[in-house]
Amino acid sequence: MATSGREAAAALLLAMAAMAPLPPARGGFSLPLQRPADCGHDRYFDISRLACGPCGDHQRQSAGGSSCICQPGYRMVSSNGGSAIICEKCPENMSGVTRDGWNCIACPKGLTSEGKCKCLNNEILVERSVDGILLNEALCIHCNGSEQSFSASDESGNRCVRCEQTFINVSKSCDCRSPNILTGGLCFSARESLPPKGVATVRFGQLGITLTSAWFLKNLQSSASACWLEQPIALAFLKCISSFPEYFSPFQILYSNLTACQALGNMCVMNMNSLSSSRMDACGLFQYIYVNTARLGNVHSIAFWRHNLPWLYYGDQPGLASQVLEANNFPTVFSFKGTDKDVKLQFIAASFDATGKFLKWQNLEGGILQLCPDTQTKLNAAYTFGTTYQQSCQVSVSKILLDFANPIFYDLFLEYNGDNGQQYLWAVPVLNLNLQYNEMFVNQGSNMNNWLLTRRFFLVDTLSGKENDLEEMPRVIRIASKITISIRLVSRTQTGTIYPPLLTIAYTDVLVQKPETQSVMVSFSVNYEMNQSEAQIQTDVALGVLGGLAVLWCLLRTAGWKRRTGSSVIDLQTVFMFILFYAGDLANVFFVITAGTGIYWLVFFKAQQFVSVFLPLPSQEEDFVTYLACAFCLKALQFLHLLVSQLTVDIFFIDWERPKGKVLKAVEGEGVVKSAAAPVSIWRTYFIANEWNEIQTVRKINPLFQVLAVLFFLEVVGFSNLALMDSSSSLTRSTESYIAPSSRILRFGVSAALWLAIAFLQVIFFSVVYERYVEDKIRQFVDLCCMSNISVFLLSHSCFGYYIHGRSVHGHADTNMEEMNMNLKREAENLCSQRGLLPNTDGQTFQISISRNMRQNYDRIHETLTRKRGPTRLLDSSVNTFEQSTRAYNTMNKFLSSFIDHVHKEIDYIVKDKLLLERILGMEFMEPLEKSIFYNDEGHSFSDVLYYGNETTLLIFDILFFSVVDLASQSFVLAAILTYLQQEIFRFIRNALGQKNLASKTLVDERFLI
């Protein structure tokens, strides 16, 4: 009892100790990284500890590395896995060990390096009797190769099996005795002409590695020999065959094996179909056989497809690509909207394994050629006609080794229906970018005449890169990292006729080191292209014609500018202004061309049913992007010039108000009171200045609404889906469907069309509805000037500007509310004169072209207005600066009012209408030599010095800014945000600097501009 109690207590203590928390290890929860390869020959990898452990005496590491085995000459006595085995030395008379390692046995014919018994060729090793009793001495039983059996040992030496057929055919036995020839595991008669000895090497050009492939060593020569045609017999019987086709066929004279021919072709494909006159590798052997079987005829009347051989090349010389790709059209037509046969590309592939065995016909749908995983719907979208497909991803090397342990080879065809309803196949040529012809990569250039097209390809080759043992991991693998199917439209077709498709493939060589951490970028794409040379020519012609017209137009504008500046000398400033004018007009030319191009492709590509055009490829869009970038840069230059021009205009508010009576005023410093004219209120001038300041950035559209509306239609309604490079014109896409990449041309076309359409609707709304029934700030400003008895004198150029006649018909505007209402009532009832500058007219706005004499007088007075901002030494220290400014203001006001009233006959003016051609060209034909000229302006063109009169320039700049940001970021949302921000930034700059210019030129204190 006591003993059992103590045992129970001890067990309880142990349990508590086990449950108690242990302190962490000194190094934390970490352990050293060890791999089986790190353990060496006398240690094994313990999978329970993930670390190496020592093997016992007379033991060594197993082939797998996770256990120990006995050394040669020792047998196992017991084994519990890992190092838990016991080995015992075999006696001298039984020095061999059985294959299972548990027993010792006598070996009459010697031992292998592993200590096992060995036998001669065509012998099998027998260690036990039929009932399983271990023999004291192993037996080597010879396989019966006589005519009754024709047996030989298998590769493992365990069984007797029927020997290879060539041995039986040649020697009527399983022994290929002299003078017969044994090559590649096959037996041939000495009378036969065999192909030359091949080189069992594979070149991995990207890595600079040429290795001897275990697969090629085993199968190259045998495949070439088995595929070889016995030329002497073939030539002797050719006439007989052609005379008696019902008794003979070409296959009866072949010593070849169809599977071996396919296997030889596959090895050539694994060598990238590369041809060289200096090497007799797999492709050299294939070409040797191909050339020497020319008399046997072709398959399906195809000159490049020899009987019994796989079709690998379109000729053995570069230069036939153009004939293959462009000489014949594909026999059927496609459409964007039609039956499933018309809108789907029916690709089908014949698949073979590495040994040349035909596997099956495979439809490409389901992702057969796509290494990137995705849903079935998205994978199958690659073969919808007109849908540009792009897919790319990183694929782990370990996954590739797992999924593609055995390479599959494909011959690709495009299926179509003949006129009789019969299904036909059109062979799809392959452009292998890794192919070398006499050490040159002939397929990597753009010159089609240098290409060497091929037929067969594979996705992953994990076989040819195995050097020593086919059971080991390959040293190098080759992966189809880029696959592109190109569909080319026949020029000037209206029915969707295409040329034969082209599959372009590029392989990446990967040196396998750490498969778990290595990865490869792979991509699959389907492109649609057409000859864009005609469209490019038309674009260049349009650009040349419009660019030439822009030069003429800029010459006229420069001439008009020279007249408005009052200068007749062509100087550097004239050249500079011509460049600025041309920049703006050339920007308009580029915009018209790019917008027209974008909208053209949008309409004609998306709306077509019977296909006549394909979108330009991204590489073909470079000219378009260049034009768009030029348009933006030039328009930005014009916009900055516009800002500078508006921020430097000369402006003055003419106050027509006259004093009402006199007031008594104390004279400072004299102590006396004198009678003086009653002062005129400045608040009307301040009021007009504030109103002018507010309308400086008024536009014909609402910029915020414009941006939000464009973004709404693009992202919410779904107009952005029209920019996708697919055949659908639907505005919605399901989340399960494949989303094609966007076309830069279509993106610009959609966004520009929306910008223009929404802006046009806004302009119509504001001009027809809002400005007529709600508020018209430009015309209201003119009315306000008249009610305030203030005129506006503007000079945008030295001798050209605008005049707003605001002289009140009531004589006074500085009055009370009752009198103001009475004045308005009288005006409404036509009880007073009209507002116009001329009697009995309503014309209040004018374009003015002033004489040089007038300008000189203006500058003389204006100089005193701005003198206070000059150096201090120029000021009259005896007179207060403020008084100088006030005096200059009064002088300018009196001068301009007297000028308007025709007081100064030497600087008088006349009023007239502009000629129609003058209005169209925006220039003046008559130069104001003696008298200034006031042109009637019913269109309120003084808004040209405001945002309002430059809506076209601002709108195009916004469109181009939005489009450039979108093309750079591929995001309409980001483009909308940045476009609105730039609008607000430039509006702030225009307001702030315009306010400073207004205060400087009119002497209105900036503190009153709110």
Coordinates of N, CA and C in Angstrom, one line a residue, residues 519-628:
S519 N 10.2 32.2 -58.6 CA 9.0 32.4 -59.4 C 9.3 33.0 -60.8
V520 N 8.3 32.9 -61.6 CA 8.5 33.4 -63.0 C 7.3 34.2 -63.4
M521 N 7.5 35.3 -64.1 CA 6.4 36.1 -64.6 C 5.9 35.5 -65.9
V522 N 4.7 35.2 -66.0 CA 4.1 34.6 -67.3 C 3.0 35.5 -67.7
S523 N 2.7 35.5 -69.0 CA 1.6 36.3 -69.5 C 1.0 35.6 -70.7
F524 N -0.3 35.8 -71.0 CA -1.0 35.3 -72.1 C -1.8 36.4 -72.7
S525 N -1.8 36.6 -74.0 CA -2.6 37.7 -74.5 C -3.1 37.4 -75.9
V526 N -4.2 38.0 -76.3 CA -4.7 37.9 -77.6 C -4.9 39.3 -78.2
N527 N -4.2 39.6 -79.3 CA -4.2 41.0 -79.8 C -4.9 41.0 -81.2
Y528 N -5.6 42.1 -81.5 CA -6.2 42.3 -82.8 C -5.6 43.5 -83.4
E529 N -5.2 43.3 -84.6 CA -4.5 44.4 -85.3 C -4.9 44.5 -86.8
M530 N -4.7 45.7 -87.3 CA -4.9 45.9 -88.8 C -3.8 46.9 -89.2
N531 N -3.7 47.0 -90.5 CA -2.7 47.9 -91.1 C -3.2 49.3 -90.9
Q532 N -2.5 50.1 -90.1 CA -2.9 51.4 -89.8 C -2.2 52.5 -90.6
S533 N -1.5 52.1 -91.7 CA -0.8 53.0 -92.5 C -1.7 54.0 -93.2
E534 N -2.9 53.5 -93.7 CA -3.8 54.5 -94.3 C -4.3 55.5 -93.4
A535 N -4.7 55.0 -92.2 CA -5.2 56.0 -91.1 C -4.1 57.0 -90.8
Q536 N -2.9 56.5 -90.7 CA -1.7 57.4 -90.3 C -1.5 58.4 -91.4
I537 N -1.6 58.0 -92.7 CA -1.5 58.9 -93.8 C -2.6 60.0 -93.7
Q538 N -3.8 59.6 -93.5 CA -4.9 60.6 -93.4 C -4.7 61.5 -92.3
T539 N -4.2 61.0 -91.1 CA -3.9 61.9 -90.0 C -2.8 62.9 -90.3
D540 N -1.8 62.4 -90.9 CA -0.6 63.3 -91.3 C -1.1 64.3 -92.3
V541 N -2.0 64.0 -93.3 CA -2.5 64.9 -94.2 C -3.3 66.0 -93.5
A542 N -4.2 65.5 -92.6 CA -5.0 66.5 -91.9 C -4.2 67.4 -91.0
L543 N -3.2 66.8 -90.4 CA -2.3 67.6 -89.6 C -1.5 68.7 -90.4
G544 N -1.1 68.2 -91.6 CA -0.4 69.2 -92.5 C -1.2 70.3 -93.0
V545 N -2.4 69.9 -93.4 CA -3.4 70.9 -94.0 C -3.8 71.9 -92.9
L546 N -4.3 71.4 -91.7 CA -4.7 72.3 -90.7 C -3.5 73.1 -90.1
G547 N -2.4 72.4 -90.0 CA -1.2 73.1 -89.5 C -0.8 74.3 -90.4
G548 N -0.9 74.1 -91.7 CA -0.7 75.1 -92.7 C -1.7 76.3 -92.6
L549 N -3.0 75.9 -92.4 CA -4.0 76.9 -92.2 C -3.8 77.7 -90.9
A550 N -3.3 77.0 -89.9 CA -3.0 77.7 -88.6 C -1.9 78.7 -88.8
V551 N -0.9 78.4 -89.6 CA 0.2 79.4 -89.9 C -0.4 80.6 -90.5
L552 N -1.2 80.5 -91.5 CA -1.9 81.6 -92.2 C -2.7 82.4 -91.2
W553 N -3.5 81.7 -90.4 CA -4.3 82.4 -89.4 C -3.5 83.1 -88.4
C554 N -2.4 82.6 -88.0 CA -1.5 83.2 -87.0 C -0.8 84.4 -87.6
L555 N -0.5 84.4 -88.9 CA 0.0 85.6 -89.5 C -1.0 86.7 -89.5
L556 N -2.3 86.4 -89.8 CA -3.3 87.4 -89.7 C -3.5 87.9 -88.3
R557 N -3.4 87.0 -87.3 CA -3.6 87.4 -85.9 C -2.4 88.3 -85.5
T558 N -1.2 87.9 -86.0 CA 0.0 88.7 -85.6 C -0.1 90.1 -86.3
A559 N -0.6 90.2 -87.5 CA -0.8 91.5 -88.2 C -1.8 92.3 -87.4
G560 N -2.9 91.7 -87.0 CA -3.9 92.4 -86.2 C -3.3 92.9 -84.9
W561 N -2.5 92.0 -84.3 CA -1.9 92.4 -83.0 C -1.0 93.6 -83.2
K562 N -0.2 93.6 -84.3 CA 0.7 94.7 -84.6 C -0.1 96.0 -84.7
R563 N -1.2 95.9 -85.4 CA -2.0 97.1 -85.6 C -2.6 97.6 -84.2
R564 N -3.0 96.7 -83.4 CA -3.6 97.1 -82.1 C -2.5 97.6 -81.1
T565 N -1.3 97.2 -81.3 CA -0.2 97.8 -80.5 C 0.3 99.1 -81.0
G566 N -0.1 99.5 -82.2 CA 0.4 100.7 -82.8 C 1.8 100.7 -83.3
S567 N 2.3 99.5 -83.6 CA 3.7 99.3 -84.1 C 3.7 98.8 -85.5
S568 N 4.6 99.2 -86.3 CA 4.7 98.7 -87.6 C 6.0 98.0 -87.9
V569 N 6.8 97.9 -86.9 CA 8.2 97.3 -87.1 C 8.1 95.8 -86.6
I570 N 8.6 94.9 -87.5 CA 8.7 93.5 -87.1 C 10.0 93.3 -86.3
D571 N 9.8 93.1 -85.0 CA 10.9 92.9 -84.1 C 10.8 91.6 -83.4
L572 N 11.7 91.4 -82.4 CA 11.7 90.1 -81.7 C 10.4 89.9 -81.0
Q573 N 9.8 90.9 -80.5 CA 8.5 90.8 -79.8 C 7.4 90.3 -80.8
T574 N 7.5 90.7 -82.0 CA 6.5 90.3 -83.0 C 6.7 88.8 -83.3
V575 N 7.9 88.3 -83.4 CA 8.2 86.9 -83.6 C 7.7 86.1 -82.4
F576 N 8.0 86.6 -81.2 CA 7.5 85.9 -80.0 C 6.0 85.8 -79.9
M577 N 5.3 86.9 -80.3 CA 3.9 86.8 -80.3 C 3.3 85.9 -81.3
F578 N 4.0 85.8 -82.5 CA 3.6 84.8 -83.5 C 3.7 83.4 -83.0
I579 N 4.8 83.2 -82.3 CA 5.0 81.8 -81.7 C 3.9 81.5 -80.7
L580 N 3.5 82.5 -79.9 CA 2.5 82.3 -78.9 C 1.1 82.0 -79.6
F581 N 0.8 82.8 -80.6 CA -0.4 82.6 -81.3 C -0.4 81.2 -82.0
Y582 N 0.7 80.9 -82.6 CA 0.8 79.6 -83.3 C 0.7 78.4 -82.3
A583 N 1.2 78.6 -81.1 CA 1.2 77.6 -80.1 C -0.3 77.3 -79.8
G584 N -1.1 78.3 -79.6 CA -2.5 78.1 -79.3 C -3.3 77.5 -80.4
D585 N -3.0 78.0 -81.6 CA -3.8 77.4 -82.8 C -3.3 76.0 -83.1
L586 N -2.0 75.8 -83.0 CA -1.6 74.4 -83.2 C -2.1 73.4 -82.2
A587 N -2.3 73.9 -80.9 CA -2.9 73.1 -79.9 C -4.3 72.8 -80.3
N588 N -5.0 73.7 -80.9 CA -6.4 73.5 -81.4 C -6.4 72.4 -82.5
V589 N -5.4 72.5 -83.4 CA -5.3 71.6 -84.5 C -5.1 70.1 -83.9
F590 N -4.1 70.0 -83.0 CA -3.9 68.7 -82.4 C -5.1 68.2 -81.6
F591 N -5.8 69.1 -81.0 CA -7.0 68.7 -80.2 C -8.1 68.2 -81.2
V592 N -8.3 68.9 -82.3 CA -9.3 68.5 -83.2 C -9.0 67.1 -83.8
I593 N -7.7 66.9 -84.1 CA -7.3 65.7 -84.7 C -7.4 64.5 -83.7
T594 N -6.9 64.7 -82.5 CA -7.0 63.7 -81.5 C -8.5 63.4 -81.1
A595 N -9.3 64.5 -80.9 CA -10.7 64.2 -80.5 C -11.4 63.6 -81.7
G596 N -11.1 64.0 -82.9 CA -11.8 63.3 -84.0 C -11.4 61.9 -84.1
T597 N -10.1 61.6 -83.9 CA -9.6 60.2 -84.0 C -10.3 59.4 -82.9
G598 N -10.3 59.9 -81.7 CA -10.9 59.1 -80.6 C -12.4 58.8 -80.8
I599 N -13.1 59.8 -81.2 CA -14.5 59.7 -81.4 C -14.8 58.8 -82.7
Y600 N -13.9 58.9 -83.7 CA -14.1 58.0 -84.9 C -13.9 56.5 -84.5
W601 N -12.9 56.2 -83.7 CA -12.7 54.8 -83.3 C -13.8 54.4 -82.4
L602 N -14.2 55.3 -81.5 CA -15.3 54.9 -80.6 C -16.6 54.5 -81.4
V603 N -16.9 55.3 -82.3 CA -18.2 55.0 -83.1 C -18.0 53.8 -84.0
F604 N -17.0 53.9 -84.8 CA -16.8 52.8 -85.9 C -16.4 51.5 -85.3
F605 N -15.7 51.4 -84.2 CA -15.3 50.1 -83.7 C -16.4 49.5 -82.9
K606 N -17.0 50.3 -82.0 CA -18.0 49.8 -81.1 C -19.4 49.5 -81.8
A607 N -19.7 50.3 -82.8 CA -21.0 50.2 -83.4 C -21.0 49.2 -84.6
Q608 N -19.9 48.6 -85.0 CA -19.9 47.8 -86.1 C -20.4 46.3 -85.8
Q609 N -21.1 45.8 -86.7 CA -21.5 44.4 -86.6 C -20.7 43.5 -87.5
F610 N -20.6 43.9 -88.8 CA -19.6 43.2 -89.7 C -18.3 44.0 -89.6
V611 N -17.3 43.3 -89.2 CA -16.1 43.9 -88.7 C -15.3 44.5 -89.9
S612 N -15.0 45.8 -89.8 CA -14.2 46.4 -90.9 C -13.0 47.1 -90.3
V613 N -12.9 47.3 -89.0 CA -11.8 48.0 -88.3 C -11.4 47.3 -87.0
F614 N -10.2 47.3 -86.7 CA -9.7 46.9 -85.4 C -9.0 48.1 -84.7
L615 N -9.0 48.2 -83.4 CA -8.4 49.3 -82.7 C -6.9 49.2 -82.9
P616 N -6.2 50.4 -82.9 CA -4.7 50.3 -82.9 C -4.2 49.7 -81.7
L617 N -3.1 49.0 -81.9 CA -2.4 48.3 -80.8 C -1.7 49.4 -79.9
P618 N -1.4 49.1 -78.6 CA -0.7 50.1 -77.8 C 0.5 50.7 -78.4
S619 N 1.3 49.9 -79.2 CA 2.4 50.4 -79.8 C 2.1 51.3 -81.0
Q620 N 0.9 51.1 -81.6 CA 0.4 52.0 -82.7 C -0.2 53.3 -82.1
E621 N -0.4 53.4 -80.8 CA -1.1 54.6 -80.2 C 0.0 55.6 -79.9
E622 N 1.2 55.3 -80.1 CA 2.3 56.3 -79.6 C 2.2 57.6 -80.3
D623 N 1.9 57.6 -81.6 CA 1.7 58.9 -82.3 C 0.5 59.7 -81.7
F624 N -0.5 59.0 -81.4 CA -1.7 59.6 -80.9 C -1.4 60.2 -79.5
V625 N -0.7 59.5 -78.7 CA -0.3 60.0 -77.4 C 0.6 61.2 -77.5
T626 N 1.5 61.2 -78.5 CA 2.4 62.3 -78.7 C 1.6 63.5 -79.2
Y627 N 0.6 63.4 -80.1 CA -0.2 64.5 -80.5 C -0.9 65.1 -79.3
L628 N -1.5 64.2 -78.4 CA -2.2 64.6 -77.3 C -1.3 65.4 -76.3

